[in-house]
mmCIF file of C-alpha atoms and ligand atoms in Angstrom:
data_model
loop_
_atom_site.group_PDB
_atom_site.id
_atom_site.type_symbol
_atom_site.label_atom_id
_atom_site.label_comp_id
_atom_site.label_asym_id
_atom_site.label_seq_id
_atom_site.Cartn_x
_atom_site.Cartn_y
_atom_site.Cartn_z
ATOM 1 C CA MET A 15 31.993 247.337 -15.505
ATOM 2 C CA LYS A 16 28.589 245.806 -15.156
ATOM 3 C CA THR A 17 30.106 242.767 -13.453
ATOM 4 C CA ARG A 18 32.055 244.856 -10.957
ATOM 5 C CA TYR A 19 29.002 246.864 -10.052
ATOM 6 C CA THR A 20 27.008 243.705 -9.494
ATOM 7 C CA ALA A 21 29.715 242.239 -7.267
ATOM 8 C CA ALA A 22 29.949 245.418 -5.190
ATOM 9 C CA LEU A 23 26.206 245.587 -4.775
ATOM 10 C CA LEU A 24 26.069 241.950 -3.785
ATOM 11 C CA ALA A 25 28.791 242.486 -1.208
ATOM 12 C CA ALA A 26 26.973 245.432 0.337
ATOM 13 C CA LEU A 27 23.743 243.476 0.545
ATOM 14 C CA LEU A 28 25.259 240.291 1.892
ATOM 15 C CA MET A 29 27.121 241.944 4.717
ATOM 16 C CA GLY A 30 24.077 243.577 6.206
ATOM 17 C CA THR A 31 21.125 241.429 5.402
ATOM 18 C CA SER A 32 22.167 237.801 5.506
ATOM 19 C CA HIS A 33 19.158 235.665 6.305
ATOM 20 C CA VAL A 34 21.293 233.155 8.136
ATOM 21 C CA GLN A 35 22.372 235.723 10.727
ATOM 22 C CA ALA A 36 23.660 233.851 13.757
ATOM 23 C CA GLN A 37 22.505 234.506 17.300
ATOM 24 C CA PHE A 38 25.046 234.005 20.018
ATOM 25 C CA GLN A 39 24.446 232.749 23.548
ATOM 26 C CA ARG A 40 27.618 234.378 24.804
ATOM 27 C CA PRO A 41 30.090 236.942 23.449
ATOM 28 C CA ASP A 42 32.780 234.226 23.440
ATOM 29 C CA ASP A 43 30.651 232.236 21.018
ATOM 30 C CA ALA A 44 30.614 235.155 18.583
ATOM 31 C CA VAL A 45 34.419 235.303 18.694
ATOM 32 C CA LYS A 46 34.750 231.548 18.105
ATOM 33 C CA TYR A 47 32.202 231.761 15.327
ATOM 34 C CA ARG A 48 33.962 234.492 13.385
ATOM 35 C CA GLN A 49 37.348 232.810 13.897
ATOM 36 C CA GLY A 50 35.964 229.456 12.742
ATOM 37 C CA ALA A 51 34.298 230.960 9.685
ATOM 38 C CA LEU A 52 37.427 232.883 8.675
ATOM 39 C CA PHE A 53 39.546 229.764 9.236
ATOM 40 C CA VAL A 54 37.359 227.571 7.028
ATOM 41 C CA MET A 55 37.205 230.302 4.388
ATOM 42 C CA GLY A 56 40.994 230.597 4.436
ATOM 43 C CA GLN A 57 41.426 226.842 3.982
ATOM 44 C CA HIS A 58 39.317 226.798 0.832
ATOM 45 C CA PHE A 59 40.634 230.101 -0.476
ATOM 46 C CA GLY A 60 44.105 228.623 -0.003
ATOM 47 C CA ARG A 61 43.240 225.666 -2.225
ATOM 48 C CA VAL A 62 42.301 228.041 -5.006
ATOM 49 C CA GLY A 63 45.505 229.955 -4.321
ATOM 50 C CA ALA A 64 47.557 226.791 -4.710
ATOM 51 C CA MET A 65 46.213 226.514 -8.253
ATOM 52 C CA ALA A 66 46.708 230.206 -8.945
ATOM 53 C CA SER A 67 50.359 229.899 -7.958
ATOM 54 C CA GLY A 68 50.898 226.579 -9.740
ATOM 55 C CA ARG A 69 51.665 224.636 -6.550
ATOM 56 C CA VAL A 70 48.935 222.190 -7.539
ATOM 57 C CA PRO A 71 47.648 221.499 -11.064
ATOM 58 C CA PHE A 72 44.736 223.653 -12.196
ATOM 59 C CA ASP A 73 41.406 221.832 -12.111
ATOM 60 C CA ALA A 74 38.538 224.185 -12.940
ATOM 61 C CA GLN A 75 35.937 222.023 -11.247
ATOM 62 C CA VAL A 76 37.906 221.708 -8.015
ATOM 63 C CA ALA A 77 38.555 225.461 -8.059
ATOM 64 C CA GLN A 78 34.847 226.113 -8.459
ATOM 65 C CA GLN A 79 33.902 223.716 -5.667
ATOM 66 C CA ASN A 80 36.309 225.482 -3.320
ATOM 67 C CA MET A 81 35.005 228.896 -4.355
ATOM 68 C CA ASP A 82 31.453 227.697 -3.707
ATOM 69 C CA VAL A 83 32.487 227.080 -0.098
ATOM 70 C CA VAL A 84 34.335 230.403 0.130
ATOM 71 C CA MET A 85 31.311 232.311 -1.160
ATOM 72 C CA ALA A 86 28.905 230.570 1.204
ATOM 73 C CA ILE A 87 31.109 231.146 4.259
ATOM 74 C CA SER A 88 32.199 234.672 3.326
ATOM 75 C CA VAL A 89 28.935 236.245 4.474
ATOM 76 C CA LEU A 90 29.154 234.755 7.961
ATOM 77 C CA PRO A 91 32.117 236.119 9.964
ATOM 78 C CA TRP A 92 30.914 239.737 10.100
ATOM 79 C CA ALA A 93 28.106 238.980 12.541
ATOM 80 C CA GLY A 94 30.765 237.792 14.978
ATOM 81 C CA PHE A 95 32.278 241.281 15.324
ATOM 82 C CA GLY A 96 29.364 242.715 17.313
ATOM 83 C CA PRO A 97 29.834 245.350 20.035
ATOM 84 C CA GLU A 98 29.486 242.690 22.746
ATOM 85 C CA THR A 99 32.800 241.227 21.568
ATOM 86 C CA GLN A 100 34.778 244.442 21.965
ATOM 87 C CA GLY A 101 37.526 243.869 24.520
ATOM 88 C CA ILE A 102 37.413 240.058 24.385
ATOM 89 C CA ASN A 103 40.916 238.771 23.878
ATOM 90 C CA SER A 104 41.585 237.989 20.215
ATOM 91 C CA ARG A 105 43.803 239.197 17.408
ATOM 92 C CA ALA A 106 41.220 241.792 16.392
ATOM 93 C CA LYS A 107 42.518 245.320 16.952
ATOM 94 C CA PRO A 108 40.399 247.850 18.893
ATOM 95 C CA ASN A 109 39.872 249.882 15.706
ATOM 96 C CA VAL A 110 37.450 247.206 14.461
ATOM 97 C CA TRP A 111 35.019 248.876 16.867
ATOM 98 C CA THR A 112 36.364 252.414 17.028
ATOM 99 C CA ASP A 113 36.698 252.848 13.256
ATOM 100 C CA ARG A 114 33.725 250.793 12.252
ATOM 101 C CA ALA A 115 33.048 252.447 8.892
ATOM 102 C CA ALA A 116 36.587 251.636 7.727
ATOM 103 C CA PHE A 117 36.303 248.058 8.979
ATOM 104 C CA ASP A 118 32.984 247.567 7.202
ATOM 105 C CA GLU A 119 34.447 249.008 4.031
ATOM 106 C CA ALA A 120 37.409 246.628 4.232
ATOM 107 C CA GLY A 121 34.996 243.723 4.604
ATOM 108 C CA ARG A 122 32.920 244.877 1.661
ATOM 109 C CA ASN A 123 36.065 245.219 -0.450
ATOM 110 C CA ALA A 124 36.925 241.605 0.320
ATOM 111 C CA LEU A 125 33.432 240.368 -0.530
ATOM 112 C CA THR A 126 33.474 242.327 -3.777
ATOM 113 C CA ALA A 127 36.861 240.911 -4.783
ATOM 114 C CA LEU A 128 35.741 237.390 -3.852
ATOM 115 C CA ALA A 129 32.647 237.749 -6.020
ATOM 116 C CA THR A 130 34.862 238.843 -8.919
ATOM 117 C CA LEU A 131 37.184 235.871 -8.327
ATOM 118 C CA ASN A 132 34.180 233.579 -8.188
ATOM 119 C CA GLU A 133 32.982 234.841 -11.567
ATOM 120 C CA ALA A 134 36.465 234.402 -13.040
ATOM 121 C CA THR A 135 36.644 230.866 -11.644
ATOM 122 C CA ARG A 136 33.413 230.020 -13.443
ATOM 123 C CA THR A 137 34.999 230.898 -16.793
ATOM 124 C CA GLY A 138 37.596 228.147 -16.297
ATOM 125 C CA ASN A 139 40.317 230.558 -17.443
ATOM 126 C CA LEU A 140 43.468 230.114 -15.343
ATOM 127 C CA GLU A 141 44.861 233.544 -16.233
ATOM 128 C CA ALA A 142 41.674 235.259 -15.067
ATOM 129 C CA LEU A 143 41.724 233.178 -11.904
ATOM 130 C CA ARG A 144 45.354 234.144 -11.211
ATOM 131 C CA ARG A 145 44.710 237.843 -11.611
ATOM 132 C CA THR A 146 41.495 237.987 -9.618
ATOM 133 C CA PHE A 147 42.890 235.686 -6.912
ATOM 134 C CA GLY A 148 45.728 238.146 -6.404
ATOM 135 C CA GLU A 149 43.266 241.010 -6.092
ATOM 136 C CA ALA A 150 41.138 239.093 -3.603
ATOM 137 C CA ALA A 151 44.158 238.083 -1.500
ATOM 138 C CA ALA A 152 45.204 241.747 -1.407
ATOM 139 C CA THR A 153 41.846 242.716 0.108
ATOM 140 C CA CYS A 154 42.211 239.983 2.763
ATOM 141 C CA LYS A 155 45.696 241.247 3.536
ATOM 142 C CA ALA A 156 44.619 244.898 3.693
ATOM 143 C CA CYS A 157 42.029 244.082 6.353
ATOM 144 C CA HIS A 158 44.504 241.929 8.312
ATOM 145 C CA ASP A 159 47.183 244.622 8.149
ATOM 146 C CA ASN A 160 44.834 247.307 9.443
ATOM 147 C CA PHE A 161 42.553 245.444 11.828
ATOM 148 C CA ARG A 162 44.399 242.341 13.069
ATOM 149 C CA ASN A 163 47.392 241.956 15.353
HETATM 150 C C1 ASC B 7 44.821 233.247 2.332
HETATM 151 C C2 ASC B 7 44.394 233.329 3.670
HETATM 152 C C3 ASC B 7 44.361 234.630 3.997
HETATM 153 C C4 ASC B 7 44.714 235.458 2.841
HETATM 154 C C5 ASC B 7 45.828 236.395 3.106
HETATM 155 C C6 ASC B 7 46.191 237.163 1.873
HETATM 156 O O1 ASC B 7 44.948 232.229 1.679
HETATM 157 O O2 ASC B 7 44.091 232.336 4.497
HETATM 158 O O3 ASC B 7 44.035 235.120 5.157
HETATM 159 O O4 ASC B 7 45.054 234.509 1.825
HETATM 160 O O5 ASC B 7 46.953 235.702 3.551
HETATM 161 O O6 ASC B 7 47.310 237.935 2.109
#
């Protein structure tokens, strides 16, 4: 319980108050930035997923190194969804901007689940990694299903 609360709190804080907040010259840059960040995150999340599914052998250290990247990048994409990017052609659905509270909640859910996965990865326990990876992937999918074409 304590762990979950900490992860949720962390997620809420990270989304709003990142000290590495990007500044964009042009709205197009914000779109490229969020797409690039989500792409890099997905690549490293996918490497952890390959271990969770057994496609590649489990190596706790490699899993942790990939999660370190995921955690560092995971705070970045949100700044790229600013109001100036509404209407720019991308796969983002209009409800990112018209239903902002729900979008923010979906993002926080993902960050919370990633923090939980990160903690599980640190234990070196493959079963815990499998379970929490599945939960994290479900939060990614929920946001994609609702907010991405
Ligand atoms: C990934 C990845 C995503 C999520 C999503 C989960 O590995 O790149 O965007 O998992 O597919 O359903």
